mmCIF file of C-alpha atoms in Angstrom:
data_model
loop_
_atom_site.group_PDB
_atom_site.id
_atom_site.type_symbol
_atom_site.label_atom_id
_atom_site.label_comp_id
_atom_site.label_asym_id
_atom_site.label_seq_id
_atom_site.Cartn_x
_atom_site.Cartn_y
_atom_site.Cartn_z
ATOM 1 C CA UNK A 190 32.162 56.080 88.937
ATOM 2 C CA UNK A 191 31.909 55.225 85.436
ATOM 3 C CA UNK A 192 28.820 53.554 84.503
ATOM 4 C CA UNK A 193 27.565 50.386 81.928
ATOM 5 C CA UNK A 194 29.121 51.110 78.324
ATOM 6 C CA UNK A 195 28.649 49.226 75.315
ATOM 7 C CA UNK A 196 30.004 49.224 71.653
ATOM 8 C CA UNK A 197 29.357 50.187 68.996
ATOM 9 C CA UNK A 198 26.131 52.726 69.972
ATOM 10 C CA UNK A 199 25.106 52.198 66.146
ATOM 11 C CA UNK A 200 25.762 49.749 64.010
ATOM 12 C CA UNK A 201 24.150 49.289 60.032
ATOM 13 C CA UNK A 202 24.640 45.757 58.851
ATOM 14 C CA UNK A 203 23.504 44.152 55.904
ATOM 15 C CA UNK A 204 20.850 40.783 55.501
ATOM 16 C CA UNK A 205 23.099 37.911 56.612
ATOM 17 C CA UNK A 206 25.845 39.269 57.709
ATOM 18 C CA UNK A 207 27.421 38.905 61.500
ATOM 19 C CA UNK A 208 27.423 41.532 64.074
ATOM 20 C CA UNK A 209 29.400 42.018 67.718
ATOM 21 C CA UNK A 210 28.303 43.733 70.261
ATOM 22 C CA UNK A 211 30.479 44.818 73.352
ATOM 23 C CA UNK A 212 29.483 45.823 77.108
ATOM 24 C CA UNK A 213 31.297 46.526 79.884
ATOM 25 C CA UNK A 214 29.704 46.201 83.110
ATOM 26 C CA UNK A 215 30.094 48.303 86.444
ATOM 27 C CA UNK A 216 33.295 47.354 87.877
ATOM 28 C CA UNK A 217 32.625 44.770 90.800
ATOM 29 C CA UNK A 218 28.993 43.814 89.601
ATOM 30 C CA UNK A 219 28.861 39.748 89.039
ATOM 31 C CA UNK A 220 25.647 39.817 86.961
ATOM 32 C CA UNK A 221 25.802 40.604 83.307
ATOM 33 C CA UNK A 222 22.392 40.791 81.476
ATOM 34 C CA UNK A 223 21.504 41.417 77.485
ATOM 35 C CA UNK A 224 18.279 42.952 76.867
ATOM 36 C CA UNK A 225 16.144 43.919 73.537
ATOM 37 C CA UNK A 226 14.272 46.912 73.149
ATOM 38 C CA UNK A 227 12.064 47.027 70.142
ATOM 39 C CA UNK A 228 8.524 49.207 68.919
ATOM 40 C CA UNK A 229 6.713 46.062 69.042
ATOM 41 C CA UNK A 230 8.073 43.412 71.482
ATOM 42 C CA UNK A 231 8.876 45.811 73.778
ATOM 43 C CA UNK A 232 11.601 45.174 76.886
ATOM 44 C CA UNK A 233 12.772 41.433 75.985
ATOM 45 C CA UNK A 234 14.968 39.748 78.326
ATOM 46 C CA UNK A 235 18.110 37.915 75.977
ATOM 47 C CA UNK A 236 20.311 36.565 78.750
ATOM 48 C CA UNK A 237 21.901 36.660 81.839
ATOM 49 C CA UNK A 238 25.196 36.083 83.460
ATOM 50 C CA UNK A 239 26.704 35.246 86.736
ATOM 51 C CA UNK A 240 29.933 35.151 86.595
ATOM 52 C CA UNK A 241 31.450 33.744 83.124
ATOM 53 C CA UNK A 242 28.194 31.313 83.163
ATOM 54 C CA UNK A 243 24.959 31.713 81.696
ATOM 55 C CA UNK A 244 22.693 30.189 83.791
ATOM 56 C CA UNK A 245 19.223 31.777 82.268
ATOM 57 C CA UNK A 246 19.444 31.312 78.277
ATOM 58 C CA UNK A 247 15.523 31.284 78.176
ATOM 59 C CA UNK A 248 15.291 35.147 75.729
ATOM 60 C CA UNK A 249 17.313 34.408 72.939
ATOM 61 C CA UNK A 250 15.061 33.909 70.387
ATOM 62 C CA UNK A 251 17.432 31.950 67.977
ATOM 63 C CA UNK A 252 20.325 29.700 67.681
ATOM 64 C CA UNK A 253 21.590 32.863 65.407
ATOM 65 C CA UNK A 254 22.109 34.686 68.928
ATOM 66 C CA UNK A 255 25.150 33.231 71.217
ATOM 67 C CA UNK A 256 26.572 35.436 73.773
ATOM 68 C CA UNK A 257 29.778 34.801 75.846
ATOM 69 C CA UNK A 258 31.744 36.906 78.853
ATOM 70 C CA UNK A 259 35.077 36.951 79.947
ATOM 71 C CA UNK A 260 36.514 37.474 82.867
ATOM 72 C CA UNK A 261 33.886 38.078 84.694
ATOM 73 C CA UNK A 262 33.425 41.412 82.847
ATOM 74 C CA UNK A 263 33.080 42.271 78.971
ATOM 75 C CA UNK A 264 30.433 40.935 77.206
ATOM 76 C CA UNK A 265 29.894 40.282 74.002
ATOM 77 C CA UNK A 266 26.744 39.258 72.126
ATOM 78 C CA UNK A 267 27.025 38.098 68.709
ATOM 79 C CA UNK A 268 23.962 37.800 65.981
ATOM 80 C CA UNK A 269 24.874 35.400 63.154
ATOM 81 C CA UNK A 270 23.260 35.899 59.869
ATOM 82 C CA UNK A 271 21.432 38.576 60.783
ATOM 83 C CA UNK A 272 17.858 39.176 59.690
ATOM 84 C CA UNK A 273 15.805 42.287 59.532
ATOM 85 C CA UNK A 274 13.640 41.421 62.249
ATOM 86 C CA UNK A 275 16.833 41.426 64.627
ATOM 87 C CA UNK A 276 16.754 45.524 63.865
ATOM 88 C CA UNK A 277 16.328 46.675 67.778
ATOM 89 C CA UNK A 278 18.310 48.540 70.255
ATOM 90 C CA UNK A 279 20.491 45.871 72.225
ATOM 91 C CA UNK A 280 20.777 46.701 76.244
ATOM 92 C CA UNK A 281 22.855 45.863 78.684
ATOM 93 C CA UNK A 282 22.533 45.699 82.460
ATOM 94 C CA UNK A 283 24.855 44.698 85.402
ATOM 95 C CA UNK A 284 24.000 44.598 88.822
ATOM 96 C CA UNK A 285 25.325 43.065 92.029
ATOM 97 C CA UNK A 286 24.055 39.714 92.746
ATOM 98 C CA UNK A 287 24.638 37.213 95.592
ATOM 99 C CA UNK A 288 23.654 33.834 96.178
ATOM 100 C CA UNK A 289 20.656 34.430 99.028
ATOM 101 C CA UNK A 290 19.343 37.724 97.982
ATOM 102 C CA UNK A 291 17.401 38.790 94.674
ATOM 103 C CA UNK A 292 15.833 42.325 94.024
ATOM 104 C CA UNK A 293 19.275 44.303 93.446
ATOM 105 C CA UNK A 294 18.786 46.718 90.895
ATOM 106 C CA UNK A 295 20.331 46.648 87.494
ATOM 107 C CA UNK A 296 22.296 49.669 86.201
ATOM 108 C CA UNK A 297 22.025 49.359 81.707
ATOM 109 C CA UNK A 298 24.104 50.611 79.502
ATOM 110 C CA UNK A 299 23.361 53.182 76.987
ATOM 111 C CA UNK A 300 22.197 50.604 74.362
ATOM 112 C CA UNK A 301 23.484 49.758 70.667
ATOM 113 C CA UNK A 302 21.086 50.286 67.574
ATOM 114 C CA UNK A 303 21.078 47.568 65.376
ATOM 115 C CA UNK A 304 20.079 48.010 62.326
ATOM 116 C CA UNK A 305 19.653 45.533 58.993
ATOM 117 C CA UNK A 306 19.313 46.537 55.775
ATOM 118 C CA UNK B 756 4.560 32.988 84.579
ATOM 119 C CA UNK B 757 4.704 36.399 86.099
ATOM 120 C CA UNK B 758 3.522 39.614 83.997
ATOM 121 C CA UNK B 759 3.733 43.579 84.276
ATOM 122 C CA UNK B 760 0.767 45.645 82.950
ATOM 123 C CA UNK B 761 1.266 50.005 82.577
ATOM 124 C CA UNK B 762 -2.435 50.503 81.506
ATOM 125 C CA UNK B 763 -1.810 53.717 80.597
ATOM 126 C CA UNK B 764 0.051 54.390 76.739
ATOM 127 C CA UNK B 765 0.183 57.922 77.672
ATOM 128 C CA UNK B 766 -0.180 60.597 80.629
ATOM 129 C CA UNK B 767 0.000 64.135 80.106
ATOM 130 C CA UNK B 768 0.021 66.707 83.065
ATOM 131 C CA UNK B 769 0.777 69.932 83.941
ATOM 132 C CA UNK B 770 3.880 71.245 86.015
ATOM 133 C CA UNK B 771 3.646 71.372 89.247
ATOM 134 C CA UNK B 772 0.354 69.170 89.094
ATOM 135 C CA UNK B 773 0.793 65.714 90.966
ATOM 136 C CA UNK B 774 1.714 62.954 88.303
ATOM 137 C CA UNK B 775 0.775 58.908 88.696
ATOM 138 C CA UNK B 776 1.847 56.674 86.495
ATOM 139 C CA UNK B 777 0.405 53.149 86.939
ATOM 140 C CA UNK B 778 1.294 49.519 87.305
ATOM 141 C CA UNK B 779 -0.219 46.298 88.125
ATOM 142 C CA UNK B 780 1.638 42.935 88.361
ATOM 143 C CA UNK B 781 0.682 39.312 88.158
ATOM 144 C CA UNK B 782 3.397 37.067 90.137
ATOM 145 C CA UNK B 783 3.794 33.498 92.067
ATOM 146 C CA UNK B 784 5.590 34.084 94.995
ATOM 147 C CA UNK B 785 7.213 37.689 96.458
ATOM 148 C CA UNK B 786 7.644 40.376 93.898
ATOM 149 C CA UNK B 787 10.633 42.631 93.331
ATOM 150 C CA UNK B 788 9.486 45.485 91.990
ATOM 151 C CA UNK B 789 11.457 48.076 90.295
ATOM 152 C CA UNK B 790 10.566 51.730 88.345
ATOM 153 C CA UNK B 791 13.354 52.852 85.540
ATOM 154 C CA UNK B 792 12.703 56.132 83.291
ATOM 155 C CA UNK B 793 14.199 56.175 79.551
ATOM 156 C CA UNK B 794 15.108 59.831 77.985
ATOM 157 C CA UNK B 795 15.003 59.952 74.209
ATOM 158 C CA UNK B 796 18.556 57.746 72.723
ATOM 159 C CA UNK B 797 19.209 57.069 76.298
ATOM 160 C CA UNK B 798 19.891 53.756 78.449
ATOM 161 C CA UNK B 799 17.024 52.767 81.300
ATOM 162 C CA UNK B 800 17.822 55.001 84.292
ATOM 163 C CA UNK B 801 16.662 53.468 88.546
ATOM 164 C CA UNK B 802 14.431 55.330 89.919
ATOM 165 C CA UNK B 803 13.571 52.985 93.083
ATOM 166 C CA UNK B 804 12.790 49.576 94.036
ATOM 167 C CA UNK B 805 10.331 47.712 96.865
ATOM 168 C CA UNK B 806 11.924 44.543 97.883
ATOM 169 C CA UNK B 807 10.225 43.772 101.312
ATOM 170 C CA UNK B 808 9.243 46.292 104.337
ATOM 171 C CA UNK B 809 7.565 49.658 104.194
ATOM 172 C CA UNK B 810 4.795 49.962 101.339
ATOM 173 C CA UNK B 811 5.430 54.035 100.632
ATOM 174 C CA UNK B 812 9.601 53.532 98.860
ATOM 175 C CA UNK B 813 10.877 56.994 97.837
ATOM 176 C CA UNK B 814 13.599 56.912 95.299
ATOM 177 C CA UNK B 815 15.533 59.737 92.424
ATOM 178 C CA UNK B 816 14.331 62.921 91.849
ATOM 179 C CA UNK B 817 11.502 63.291 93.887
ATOM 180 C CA UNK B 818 9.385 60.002 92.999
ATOM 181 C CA UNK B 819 7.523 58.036 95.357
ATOM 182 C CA UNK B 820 6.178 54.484 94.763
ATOM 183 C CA UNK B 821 3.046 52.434 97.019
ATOM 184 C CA UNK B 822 3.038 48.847 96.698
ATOM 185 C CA UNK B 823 -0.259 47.435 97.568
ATOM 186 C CA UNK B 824 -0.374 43.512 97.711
ATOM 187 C CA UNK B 825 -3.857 43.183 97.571
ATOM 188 C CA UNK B 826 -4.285 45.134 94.425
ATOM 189 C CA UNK B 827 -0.558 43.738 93.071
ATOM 190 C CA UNK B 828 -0.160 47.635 91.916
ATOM 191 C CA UNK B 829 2.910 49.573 92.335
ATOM 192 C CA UNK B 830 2.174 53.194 91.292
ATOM 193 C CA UNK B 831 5.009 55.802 90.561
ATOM 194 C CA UNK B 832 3.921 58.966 92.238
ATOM 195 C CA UNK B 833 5.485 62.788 91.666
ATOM 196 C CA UNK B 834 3.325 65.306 94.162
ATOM 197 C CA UNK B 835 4.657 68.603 91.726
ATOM 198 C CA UNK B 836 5.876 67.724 88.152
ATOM 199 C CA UNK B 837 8.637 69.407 86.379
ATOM 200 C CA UNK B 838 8.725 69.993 82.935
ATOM 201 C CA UNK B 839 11.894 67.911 82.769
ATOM 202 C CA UNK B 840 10.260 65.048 84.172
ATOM 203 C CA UNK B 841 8.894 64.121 80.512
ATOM 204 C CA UNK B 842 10.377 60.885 79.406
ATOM 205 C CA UNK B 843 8.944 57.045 78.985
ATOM 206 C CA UNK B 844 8.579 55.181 82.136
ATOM 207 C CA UNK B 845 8.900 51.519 82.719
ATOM 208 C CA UNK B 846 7.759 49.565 85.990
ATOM 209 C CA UNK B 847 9.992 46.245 86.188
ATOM 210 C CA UNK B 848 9.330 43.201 88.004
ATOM 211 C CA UNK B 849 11.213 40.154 89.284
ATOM 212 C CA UNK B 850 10.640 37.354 91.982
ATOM 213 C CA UNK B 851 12.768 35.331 94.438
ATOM 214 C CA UNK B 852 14.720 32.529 92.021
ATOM 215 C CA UNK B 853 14.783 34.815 88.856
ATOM 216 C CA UNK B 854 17.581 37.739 88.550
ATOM 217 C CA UNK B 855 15.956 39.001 84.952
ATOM 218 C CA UNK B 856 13.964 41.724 84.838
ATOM 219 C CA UNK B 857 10.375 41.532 82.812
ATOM 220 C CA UNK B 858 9.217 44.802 82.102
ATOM 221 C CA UNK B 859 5.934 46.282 81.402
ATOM 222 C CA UNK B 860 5.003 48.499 77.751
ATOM 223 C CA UNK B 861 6.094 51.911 78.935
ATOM 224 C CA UNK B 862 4.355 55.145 79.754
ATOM 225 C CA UNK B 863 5.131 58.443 78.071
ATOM 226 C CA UNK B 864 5.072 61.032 80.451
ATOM 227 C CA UNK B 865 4.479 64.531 79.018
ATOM 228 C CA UNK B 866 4.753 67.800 81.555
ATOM 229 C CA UNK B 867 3.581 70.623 80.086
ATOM 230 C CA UNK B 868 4.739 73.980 80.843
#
């Protein structure tokens, strides 16, 4: 079946300008997550979703980073005014989730490079 | 606060030699632990998970994983490497309460031929 996919896969933006970035989840899977993968921070958790809600918040690092989902599918995380320390690769993850069990594994995406000039 | 450590940057072996990648965890509560492997301008890839149960979890591709509570390690284990096995390695951990995933630094796995 057809796997995480996200939008665009690169994406060159200039100091202070406003990106989007898309993913669509695994058909069926409630849980939605944003991730940030940079060479020196690492794996940083963004957000998470179950559902349209955003119940964990606690990664993004700035009110310049919002993120919404519809439908309890596509995702889209936007980065207002961007800076050059927001250059990363973006991830996202979705994953089955219930409400008594924890531990499913999350399936990402294939990531978007974000890059400010 | 709960915390992944790979102490290794790097591991080089070669094929068909056994291949360990490390990782220790610091967690309240039951972990979730998880092992994903990254190929170059790729997205993180499951390899297997220990939730609860047997310690030894076998998972993709002929990796193995022992979870051992009282050392809070969760090792990735290969008995013969393949050349194609070379790509960065990431153990993953989560907890009862918390769906996000906190990841450790990576290892680079190199198989030589």
């Amino acid at each position: 079946g057809a796997g995480v996919s996200q939008s665009p896969s690169n994406k060159v933006t200039e100091k202070g300008k406003d990106v989007e970035l898309r993913c669509d989840p695994i058909s069926g899977h409630t849980a939605l997550y944003w991730y940030r993968q940079s060479l020196g921070q690492g794996l940083e958790f963004l957000i998470y979703f179950q559902g349209n809600s955003a119940p964990d918040k606690s990664g993004l690092p700035s009110d310049r980073f919002s993120a919404e989902r519809t439908g309890g599918s596509v995702s889209t995380l936007t980065i207002q005014r961007t800076q050059q320390e927001d250059s990363a690769v973006y991830l996202c993850a979705s994953s089955l989730a219930g409400t008594t069990g924890y531990g499913y594994e999350q399936y990402f995406g294939p990531g978007t490079r974000l890059t400010v000039t | 606060a709960q915390s992944v450590a790979q102490p290794e940057d790097q591991v080089n072996v070669a094929e068909g030699n056994p291949l360990t990648v490390k990782c220790t965890y610091s967690v309240s509560g039951n972990p979730y632990l998880f092992w994903y492997v990254q190929y170059p301008n790729r997205g993180l890839q499951f390899l297997l998970k220990y939730i609860t149960g047997d310690n030894l979890v076998k998972g993709s591709y002929g990796f193995e994983a022992e979870f051992n509570k009282s050392q809070t390690s969760f090792h990735l284990k290969k008995p013969s490497a393949l050349v194609s096995d070379s790509a960065l390695y990431f153990c993953a951990l989560s907890r009862t309460g918390d769906y996000k995933l906190s990841f450790g630094a990576g290892t680079t796995v190199t198989v030589r031929a």
